[in-house]
Amino acid sequence: MNENNNRAQFTTRLGVIATTVGSAVGLGNIWRFPYEAGTHGGGAFLFTYLCFIFLFGIPILCAEFMIGRQTRSNIFGAFRKLRSSGQWHWVGYIGIGASLMILSFYSVVAGWTLEYLYQSITGALNFSSAEEFHKQFSTFSTGNWRPLMWTIIFLLLNFVIVIRGVQKGIERMSNIMMPCLFIILIIFCINSLMMPGAVDGLKFLFTPDFSKINSSVMIGAMGQAFFSLSLGLGTMLTYGSYFSNRTRIVRSATTTALLDTSVAILAGVIIFPAVFTFGVSPAQGPTLVFEILPNIFSQLPGSIFWSSLFFFLLFIASLSSTISMSEVSIAFFSEEKKMSRKKATWLNTGIALVFGSICALSFGSLSGMTIFGHTIFSLFDYVSSNILLPAGGMFIAFFAGWLLDRNIIKSQLTNDGDVKVHVMKIIIFSLKYIAPIGILLVFLSLINLI
Ligand code: TRP
C-alpha cells in the first residue's frame, strides 16, 4: 500500500467514523430526505432509496475510500496517478462543479437553521396552528434580507473552520455532536409515535406502493442516495486519502451508510406522524421540515430548550457536511493549482457567497427567475444531486471496476491481507456491472420523463 506520511491522517478509528458520518449526516437526512420522500409518495421512495444505498451506495463508497487511500490525493491527483492518459480529470471537474453548487444552496438551508435557532432561543416560535407556522416560515423566507444574512454568516463560519486545517476543527466537533444528535432524534421519535397521526404517518413512510415507482421516483431516490452518502464528487475520496493504513474500508463504508440511513429514517419517523396529525400535505417540498418541526417542538414541555438544542445540533451537522464538501475544491485549488490553503479557502467561500446569495433570494425577490420551471435554488439542488453526483459515481464505479488494478483493490480492501473481506466479490461485481449499468438505466428513464 501507498505510504505517505506527510499528509495529515485521522488519528483514531472513532475519528474516521465520526468524520465520515459527520460528512454524510446533515441536512440531507433531516431536511432533504423527508421532503423528497413526501413529494415522491413515501414508501415507494424509501424502498427505492434503500435499494440504491445497498446496490450502488456502499460499493461506490468503498471505491472512493480505496482510490483516495491508494493515491493519497484529491480526486484530480488520484486519477492522474492511477491513469495519466485519458479524460478522467473530467470526473474531477464534475465533482468541483457539483460541490460548489451544493455548497451554495446548502448554505441557504443551513442559514434557515440558524434563523430557527435564533427564533427558538428568543421564544418566537410559539404558535398554535399549522397555518401560523406556515406563515412564519414564508414571511421569513420571502423576506430577502434575513435569509441572505444567515447564508453569509454560515459561509463565513464554514470558512473559519476550514481554514484551520483538516484534523483539528472537524474531528473534535463531530466526535461530540453526532452522538448527541442521534440521541435527541430518538427522543423526538418516541414523541411522534405517540401522536394521533402516527399510524397514518408510518403507513405513508413504510408501505411501498410499487405502482408509484416511476422514473421521477427513481431519479429522486438515486440522487438522495448519493447526496446523503456524500458520494460522487470526491468528498469521500478525499477523506479516504486521510485514512491510515489500518482503517478497514468495507467496515467503515458499511457503518457510515447504516448510520446515515438510520438518521434519515428517524427523521422520517419524526416528521410524517406529525404531518398527518397536523393535517398538512406531505408533498409541499423544501419548506416541509421547517414548518413541521417547530410545530412539534412547541407542543413539548420545555419547548425552548428542545427546539434550541435541536437547531443547534442540526447547524453543527450542516457545518460538518459543508466542511467536507469545501475540502474537495480547496484540495484542488491548493494541491493542483498550487495556491496557498488560505487563498484556496477564500476562493471556495467567494464562489459560494455569490451563488449562495442568489439561492437565498430564490424564495424572495428572485422567485420569478426560473429555468425549466425551477428557481435557481431548486435547479442547483436538482442538477447537482440528481444528475452530477450519480454521473460522478457512475464514472468512479466504472473506473474502479474496470481500470483499477485488481491487486490494488484487493490490497486496499483487505489492508494487504490483514483482514478478511467476505463481500469482496460482491463489491467488485457491483462496481463493474450493477452500479454503472444501473445508474445509466435510471438516466435513460429520465429521458423518457422529458
Ligand atoms: N451528505 C451530506 C448531507 O446529507 C451533504 C454532503 C456533504 C454532500 N458532502 C457532500 C453531498 C458531498 C454530496 C457530496 O447533508
Coordinates of C-alpha atoms and ligand atoms in Angstrom, one line a residue:
M1 CA 0.0 0.0 0.0
N2 CA 1.0 3.5 -0.5
E3 CA 2.8 5.2 2.4
N4 CA 2.9 8.9 2.6
N5 CA 3.3 10.3 6.0
N6 CA 3.5 13.9 5.0
R7 CA -0.3 14.2 4.6
A8 CA -2.5 14.6 7.6
Q9 CA -4.1 11.4 8.8
F10 CA -7.0 10.6 11.0
T11 CA -5.7 9.6 14.4
T12 CA -8.3 7.1 15.7
R13 CA -10.9 4.7 14.4
L14 CA -13.6 6.7 16.1
G15 CA -12.2 9.7 14.3
V16 CA -12.7 8.1 11.0
I17 CA -16.3 7.1 11.6
A18 CA -17.2 10.3 13.3
T19 CA -15.8 12.3 10.4
T20 CA -17.3 10.3 7.5
V21 CA -20.6 10.1 9.4
G22 CA -20.2 13.9 10.1
S23 CA -20.0 14.5 6.4
A24 CA -22.8 12.1 5.5
V25 CA -25.2 13.2 8.2
G26 CA -26.6 16.6 7.7
L27 CA -29.4 18.5 6.1
G28 CA -29.6 15.7 3.5
N29 CA -31.0 13.4 6.2
I30 CA -33.2 15.7 8.2
W31 CA -34.3 18.3 5.6
R32 CA -33.9 16.7 2.2
F33 CA -34.9 13.1 2.9
P34 CA -38.4 13.9 4.4
Y35 CA -39.2 16.4 1.7
E36 CA -38.1 14.2 -1.2
A37 CA -40.0 11.2 0.4
G38 CA -43.0 13.4 0.9
T39 CA -43.1 14.6 -2.7
H40 CA -42.4 11.1 -4.1
G41 CA -45.1 9.0 -2.4
G42 CA -43.4 8.0 0.9
G43 CA -42.9 4.2 1.0
A44 CA -42.2 3.8 -2.8
F45 CA -39.4 6.4 -2.4
L46 CA -38.0 4.9 0.8
F47 CA -37.9 1.4 -0.8
T48 CA -36.2 2.6 -4.0
Y49 CA -33.7 4.7 -1.9
L50 CA -32.7 1.8 0.2
C51 CA -32.1 -0.4 -2.9
F52 CA -29.8 2.3 -4.3
I53 CA -27.9 2.6 -1.0
F54 CA -27.1 -1.1 -1.0
L55 CA -26.7 -1.7 -4.7
F56 CA -24.5 1.3 -5.6
G57 CA -24.0 3.4 -2.5
I58 CA -21.9 1.1 -0.3
P59 CA -19.8 -0.2 -3.2
I60 CA -19.1 3.3 -4.6
L61 CA -18.3 4.5 -1.0
C62 CA -15.7 1.7 -0.9
A63 CA -14.4 2.7 -4.3
E64 CA -13.9 6.3 -3.2
F65 CA -12.2 5.3 0.0
M66 CA -9.8 2.9 -1.8
I67 CA -8.9 5.3 -4.6
G68 CA -8.3 8.1 -2.0
R69 CA -6.1 6.0 0.3
Q70 CA -4.2 4.4 -2.6
T71 CA -3.3 7.7 -4.2
R72 CA -3.3 9.9 -1.1
S73 CA -4.5 12.8 -3.1
N74 CA -7.6 14.8 -4.2
I75 CA -9.8 13.5 -7.0
F76 CA -7.7 15.1 -9.8
G77 CA -4.4 13.9 -8.5
A78 CA -6.0 10.5 -7.9
F79 CA -7.0 9.9 -11.5
R80 CA -3.7 11.4 -12.7
K81 CA -1.6 9.0 -10.6
L82 CA -3.7 5.9 -11.5
R83 CA -4.2 6.8 -15.2
S84 CA -2.2 9.6 -16.6
S85 CA -3.8 9.3 -20.0
G86 CA -7.4 9.8 -21.0
Q87 CA -10.0 12.3 -19.9
W88 CA -10.5 11.1 -16.3
H89 CA -9.8 14.6 -14.9
W90 CA -13.3 15.5 -16.1
V91 CA -14.7 13.4 -13.3
G92 CA -12.8 15.9 -11.0
Y93 CA -14.4 18.8 -12.8
I94 CA -17.9 17.4 -12.4
G95 CA -17.1 17.0 -8.7
I96 CA -15.8 20.5 -8.2
G97 CA -18.8 22.0 -10.1
A98 CA -21.2 19.9 -8.0
S99 CA -19.5 20.6 -4.7
L100 CA -19.7 24.4 -5.3
M101 CA -23.4 24.2 -6.4
I102 CA -24.3 22.1 -3.4
L103 CA -22.3 24.4 -1.0
S104 CA -24.3 27.3 -2.4
F105 CA -27.9 26.0 -1.9
Y106 CA -27.0 24.0 1.2
S107 CA -25.7 27.2 3.0
V108 CA -29.1 28.7 2.4
V109 CA -30.9 25.9 4.3
A110 CA -28.2 25.9 6.9
G111 CA -29.0 29.6 7.2
W112 CA -32.6 28.8 7.8
T113 CA -31.4 26.5 10.6
L114 CA -29.6 29.5 12.2
E115 CA -32.7 31.7 11.9
Y116 CA -34.8 29.0 13.6
L117 CA -32.1 28.5 16.3
Y118 CA -32.3 32.3 16.9
Q119 CA -36.1 32.2 16.9
S120 CA -36.1 29.2 19.3
I121 CA -33.8 30.9 21.8
T122 CA -35.9 34.1 21.7
G123 CA -39.1 32.1 22.2
A124 CA -40.6 33.4 18.9
L125 CA -41.7 30.0 17.7
N126 CA -44.8 29.9 19.8
F127 CA -47.8 29.4 17.7
S128 CA -50.7 27.0 17.9
S129 CA -51.8 26.2 14.4
A130 CA -50.1 24.7 11.3
E131 CA -51.1 27.8 9.3
E132 CA -49.3 30.1 11.7
F133 CA -46.1 28.0 11.4
H134 CA -46.5 28.1 7.6
K135 CA -47.0 31.9 7.6
Q136 CA -44.0 32.3 9.9
F137 CA -41.7 30.4 7.5
S138 CA -42.9 32.0 4.4
T139 CA -42.7 35.5 5.8
F140 CA -39.1 34.8 6.7
S141 CA -38.0 33.0 3.5
T142 CA -39.6 35.6 1.2
G143 CA -38.1 38.4 3.2
N144 CA -34.7 38.5 1.3
W145 CA -32.5 40.1 3.9
R146 CA -32.6 37.7 6.7
P147 CA -32.1 34.6 4.6
L148 CA -29.3 36.4 2.8
M149 CA -27.7 37.4 6.1
W150 CA -27.8 33.9 7.6
T151 CA -26.4 32.4 4.4
I152 CA -23.5 34.7 4.5
I153 CA -22.9 34.2 8.3
F154 CA -23.0 30.4 7.7
L155 CA -20.5 30.5 4.9
L156 CA -18.1 32.7 7.0
L157 CA -18.4 30.2 9.9
N158 CA -17.6 27.4 7.4
F159 CA -14.6 29.4 6.2
V160 CA -13.2 30.0 9.7
I161 CA -13.3 26.3 10.5
V162 CA -12.0 25.1 7.2
I163 CA -9.0 27.4 7.2
R164 CA -7.8 25.8 10.4
G165 CA -6.9 22.5 8.6
V166 CA -8.2 19.0 8.3
Q167 CA -8.0 17.3 11.6
K168 CA -8.3 19.7 14.4
G169 CA -11.6 21.5 13.9
I170 CA -13.6 18.8 12.3
E171 CA -12.7 15.7 14.2
R172 CA -13.1 17.4 17.6
M173 CA -16.6 18.7 16.9
S174 CA -18.0 15.7 15.1
N175 CA -16.9 13.4 17.9
I176 CA -19.2 15.1 20.4
M177 CA -22.1 16.4 18.4
M178 CA -23.1 13.4 16.2
P179 CA -24.0 11.1 19.2
C180 CA -25.9 14.0 20.8
L181 CA -27.9 14.4 17.6
F182 CA -28.7 10.7 17.4
I183 CA -30.0 10.7 21.0
I184 CA -32.2 13.7 20.6
L185 CA -33.7 12.3 17.4
I186 CA -34.6 9.1 19.2
I187 CA -36.4 11.2 21.9
F188 CA -38.4 13.1 19.2
C189 CA -39.2 9.8 17.5
I190 CA -40.8 8.5 20.6
N191 CA -42.8 11.7 20.9
S192 CA -44.0 11.5 17.3
L193 CA -45.0 7.8 17.8
M194 CA -47.5 8.9 20.4
M195 CA -49.3 11.4 18.1
P196 CA -52.8 10.6 16.8
G197 CA -51.5 10.6 13.2
A198 CA -48.7 8.1 14.0
V199 CA -50.3 5.2 12.2
D200 CA -51.0 7.1 9.1
G201 CA -47.6 8.7 9.1
L202 CA -45.8 5.3 9.4
K203 CA -48.0 3.8 6.8
F204 CA -47.1 6.6 4.4
L205 CA -43.4 6.1 5.0
F206 CA -43.1 2.4 5.3
T207 CA -45.8 0.9 2.9
P208 CA -44.4 0.9 -0.6
D209 CA -46.9 1.3 -3.3
F210 CA -44.9 -0.3 -6.1
S211 CA -47.1 1.2 -8.8
K212 CA -45.8 4.6 -7.8
I213 CA -42.2 3.8 -8.7
N214 CA -41.7 5.7 -11.9
S215 CA -38.7 7.5 -13.4
S216 CA -39.2 10.6 -11.3
V217 CA -39.2 8.5 -8.1
M218 CA -36.1 6.6 -9.3
I219 CA -34.1 9.7 -10.2
G220 CA -35.1 11.3 -6.9
A221 CA -34.2 8.3 -4.8
M222 CA -30.9 7.8 -6.6
G223 CA -30.0 11.5 -6.2
Q224 CA -30.9 11.3 -2.5
A225 CA -28.8 8.2 -2.0
F226 CA -25.7 9.9 -3.5
F227 CA -26.4 13.2 -1.7
S228 CA -26.9 11.6 1.7
L229 CA -23.8 9.5 1.5
S230 CA -21.8 12.5 0.2
L231 CA -20.9 10.4 -2.8
G232 CA -19.9 11.1 -6.4
L233 CA -17.8 14.2 -6.2
G234 CA -14.7 13.1 -4.4
T235 CA -15.6 14.1 -0.8
M236 CA -15.3 10.6 0.5
L237 CA -12.3 10.0 -1.8
T238 CA -10.5 13.0 -0.2
Y239 CA -11.4 11.6 3.3
G240 CA -10.1 8.2 2.2
S241 CA -6.8 9.9 1.4
Y242 CA -6.6 10.7 5.1
F243 CA -7.3 7.2 6.3
S244 CA -4.5 5.3 8.0
N245 CA -3.3 2.0 6.5
R246 CA -5.1 0.2 9.3
T247 CA -8.5 1.7 8.6
R248 CA -10.9 -1.1 7.4
I249 CA -12.5 0.3 4.2
V250 CA -15.5 -2.1 3.9
R251 CA -16.4 -1.8 7.5
S252 CA -16.1 2.0 7.5
A253 CA -18.3 2.2 4.4
T254 CA -21.0 -0.1 5.8
T255 CA -21.0 1.6 9.2
T256 CA -21.2 5.1 7.6
A257 CA -24.1 4.0 5.3
L258 CA -26.0 2.3 8.0
L259 CA -25.7 5.2 10.5
D260 CA -26.6 7.7 7.8
T261 CA -29.6 5.8 6.7
S262 CA -30.8 5.3 10.2
V263 CA -30.7 9.1 10.8
A264 CA -32.8 9.6 7.6
I265 CA -35.4 7.1 8.7
L266 CA -35.5 8.5 12.2
A267 CA -36.2 11.9 10.6
G268 CA -39.0 10.4 8.6
V269 CA -40.5 8.8 11.7
I270 CA -40.4 12.2 13.4
I271 CA -41.9 14.2 10.5
F272 CA -44.6 12.0 8.9
P273 CA -46.7 11.2 12.0
A274 CA -46.7 15.0 12.7
V275 CA -47.6 15.8 9.1
F276 CA -50.7 13.6 9.4
T277 CA -51.5 14.8 12.9
F278 CA -51.4 18.5 11.8
G279 CA -53.3 17.7 8.6
V280 CA -50.8 19.3 6.2
S281 CA -49.7 18.0 2.8
P282 CA -46.5 15.8 2.9
A283 CA -45.7 16.9 -0.7
Q284 CA -45.0 20.6 -0.1
G285 CA -41.3 20.4 -0.8
P286 CA -38.3 22.1 0.7
T287 CA -40.3 24.1 3.3
L288 CA -41.8 20.9 4.9
V289 CA -39.4 20.3 7.7
F290 CA -39.1 23.9 8.7
E291 CA -42.9 24.2 9.2
I292 CA -43.4 20.8 10.9
L293 CA -40.5 20.6 13.4
P294 CA -41.1 23.9 15.2
N295 CA -44.8 22.9 15.5
I296 CA -43.7 19.6 17.1
F297 CA -41.4 21.3 19.5
S298 CA -43.9 24.0 20.5
Q299 CA -46.1 21.2 22.0
L300 CA -43.3 19.7 24.1
P301 CA -42.8 20.7 27.7
G302 CA -39.7 22.8 27.8
S303 CA -40.1 23.7 24.1
I304 CA -37.5 26.4 24.0
F305 CA -34.8 24.0 25.3
W306 CA -35.7 21.2 22.9
S307 CA -36.1 23.4 19.9
S308 CA -32.8 25.4 20.6
L309 CA -30.9 22.2 21.2
F310 CA -32.2 20.6 18.0
F311 CA -31.5 23.5 15.7
F312 CA -28.1 23.9 17.3
L313 CA -27.2 20.3 16.6
L314 CA -28.6 20.5 13.1
F315 CA -26.5 23.5 12.5
I316 CA -23.4 21.6 13.6
A317 CA -24.4 18.6 11.4
S318 CA -24.7 21.0 8.5
L319 CA -21.3 22.5 9.2
S320 CA -19.6 19.2 9.3
S321 CA -21.1 18.4 5.9
T322 CA -20.2 21.7 4.3
I323 CA -16.6 21.4 5.7
S324 CA -16.4 18.1 3.8
M325 CA -17.7 19.5 0.5
S326 CA -15.4 22.5 0.8
E327 CA -12.4 20.2 1.2
V328 CA -12.9 18.9 -2.4
S329 CA -12.4 22.3 -4.2
I330 CA -9.9 23.5 -1.6
A331 CA -7.7 20.4 -2.1
F332 CA -8.0 21.0 -5.8
F333 CA -7.0 24.7 -5.7
S334 CA -4.2 24.2 -3.3
E335 CA -2.8 20.8 -4.4
E336 CA -3.4 21.1 -8.1
K337 CA -3.3 24.8 -8.8
K338 CA -0.6 25.4 -6.1
M339 CA -2.5 28.1 -4.3
S340 CA -1.9 28.7 -0.6
R341 CA -4.6 27.0 1.5
K342 CA -5.7 30.4 2.6
K343 CA -6.3 31.6 -0.9
A344 CA -7.9 28.4 -1.9
T345 CA -10.3 28.6 1.0
W346 CA -11.2 32.2 0.1
L347 CA -11.9 31.3 -3.5
N348 CA -14.2 28.4 -2.4
T349 CA -16.0 30.8 0.0
G350 CA -16.2 33.6 -2.5
I351 CA -17.8 31.5 -5.2
A352 CA -20.3 30.1 -2.7
L353 CA -21.1 33.6 -1.4
V354 CA -22.1 34.7 -4.9
F355 CA -24.2 31.7 -5.8
G356 CA -25.4 31.2 -2.3
S357 CA -26.8 34.7 -2.3
I358 CA -28.7 34.1 -5.5
C359 CA -30.1 30.8 -4.0
A360 CA -31.1 32.7 -0.8
L361 CA -33.1 35.2 -2.8
S362 CA -34.8 32.4 -4.8
F363 CA -37.6 32.3 -2.3
G364 CA -38.0 36.1 -2.3
S365 CA -37.3 38.7 -5.0
L366 CA -35.7 36.1 -7.4
S367 CA -38.6 33.7 -7.1
G368 CA -39.8 34.7 -10.6
M369 CA -36.4 33.8 -12.1
T370 CA -37.0 30.3 -13.3
I371 CA -35.2 27.9 -15.7
F372 CA -37.2 24.8 -16.9
G373 CA -39.7 25.7 -14.2
H374 CA -37.1 25.6 -11.4
T375 CA -36.0 28.5 -9.3
I376 CA -32.2 28.8 -9.1
F377 CA -32.2 27.2 -5.7
S378 CA -34.2 24.2 -6.9
L379 CA -32.2 24.0 -10.2
F380 CA -28.9 23.8 -8.3
D381 CA -30.4 21.1 -6.0
Y382 CA -31.9 19.1 -8.8
V383 CA -28.9 19.3 -11.2
S384 CA -26.2 18.7 -8.7
S385 CA -27.9 15.9 -6.6
N386 CA -29.9 14.1 -9.2
I387 CA -27.5 14.4 -12.2
L388 CA -23.9 15.4 -11.4
L389 CA -23.5 13.2 -8.3
P390 CA -24.8 10.0 -9.9
A391 CA -22.8 10.8 -13.1
G392 CA -19.6 11.2 -11.0
G393 CA -20.5 8.0 -9.1
M394 CA -21.0 6.1 -12.4
F395 CA -17.5 7.1 -13.6
I396 CA -15.9 6.3 -10.3
A397 CA -17.6 2.8 -10.2
F398 CA -16.6 2.2 -13.8
F399 CA -13.0 3.3 -13.1
A400 CA -12.7 1.1 -10.0
G401 CA -14.4 -1.9 -11.6
W402 CA -12.7 -1.9 -15.0
L403 CA -9.5 0.1 -14.9
L404 CA -8.1 -0.1 -11.4
D405 CA -5.6 -2.9 -11.0
R406 CA -7.3 -5.8 -9.2
N407 CA -4.3 -6.2 -6.9
I408 CA -4.7 -2.6 -5.7
I409 CA -8.4 -3.3 -5.0
K410 CA -7.5 -6.4 -3.0
S411 CA -4.8 -4.9 -1.0
Q412 CA -6.9 -1.8 -0.2
L413 CA -10.0 -3.7 0.8
T414 CA -8.0 -6.3 2.9
N415 CA -5.3 -3.9 4.2
D416 CA -2.7 -6.0 2.5
G417 CA -4.3 -9.3 3.5
D418 CA -4.6 -8.3 7.2
V419 CA -8.4 -8.5 7.2
K420 CA -10.8 -11.0 5.6
V421 CA -13.4 -9.4 3.4
H422 CA -16.2 -11.8 2.6
V423 CA -18.1 -9.5 0.3
M424 CA -15.1 -8.6 -2.0
K425 CA -16.6 -10.4 -5.0
I426 CA -20.0 -8.6 -4.5
I427 CA -18.3 -5.2 -4.3
I428 CA -16.3 -5.8 -7.4
F429 CA -19.4 -7.1 -9.2
S430 CA -21.3 -4.1 -8.3
L431 CA -18.6 -1.7 -9.3
K432 CA -18.2 -3.5 -12.6
Y433 CA -21.8 -4.1 -13.6
I434 CA -24.6 -3.2 -11.3
A435 CA -23.6 0.4 -10.5
P436 CA -22.6 1.7 -13.9
I437 CA -25.4 0.0 -15.8
G438 CA -28.0 0.7 -13.1
I439 CA -27.1 4.4 -13.0
L440 CA -27.2 4.6 -16.8
L441 CA -30.6 3.0 -16.9
V442 CA -32.0 5.4 -14.4
F443 CA -30.6 8.3 -16.5
L444 CA -32.2 6.8 -19.6
S445 CA -35.6 6.6 -17.8
L446 CA -35.2 10.4 -17.3
I447 CA -35.1 11.0 -21.0
N448 CA -38.5 9.3 -21.0
L449 CA -39.6 11.8 -18.4
I450 CA -38.7 14.7 -20.6
Ligands
TRP1 N1 -24.3 14.2 2.8 C1 -24.5 15.5 3.4 C2 -25.9 15.5 3.9 O1 -26.6 14.6 3.9 C3 -24.2 16.6 2.4 C4 -22.9 16.5 1.7 C5 -21.7 16.6 2.3 C6 -22.6 16.1 0.4 N2 -20.7 16.4 1.4 C7 -21.2 16.1 0.2 C8 -23.4 15.7 -0.6 C9 -20.6 15.7 -1.0 C10 -22.8 15.4 -1.8 C11 -21.5 15.4 -2.0 O2 -26.3 16.6 4.4

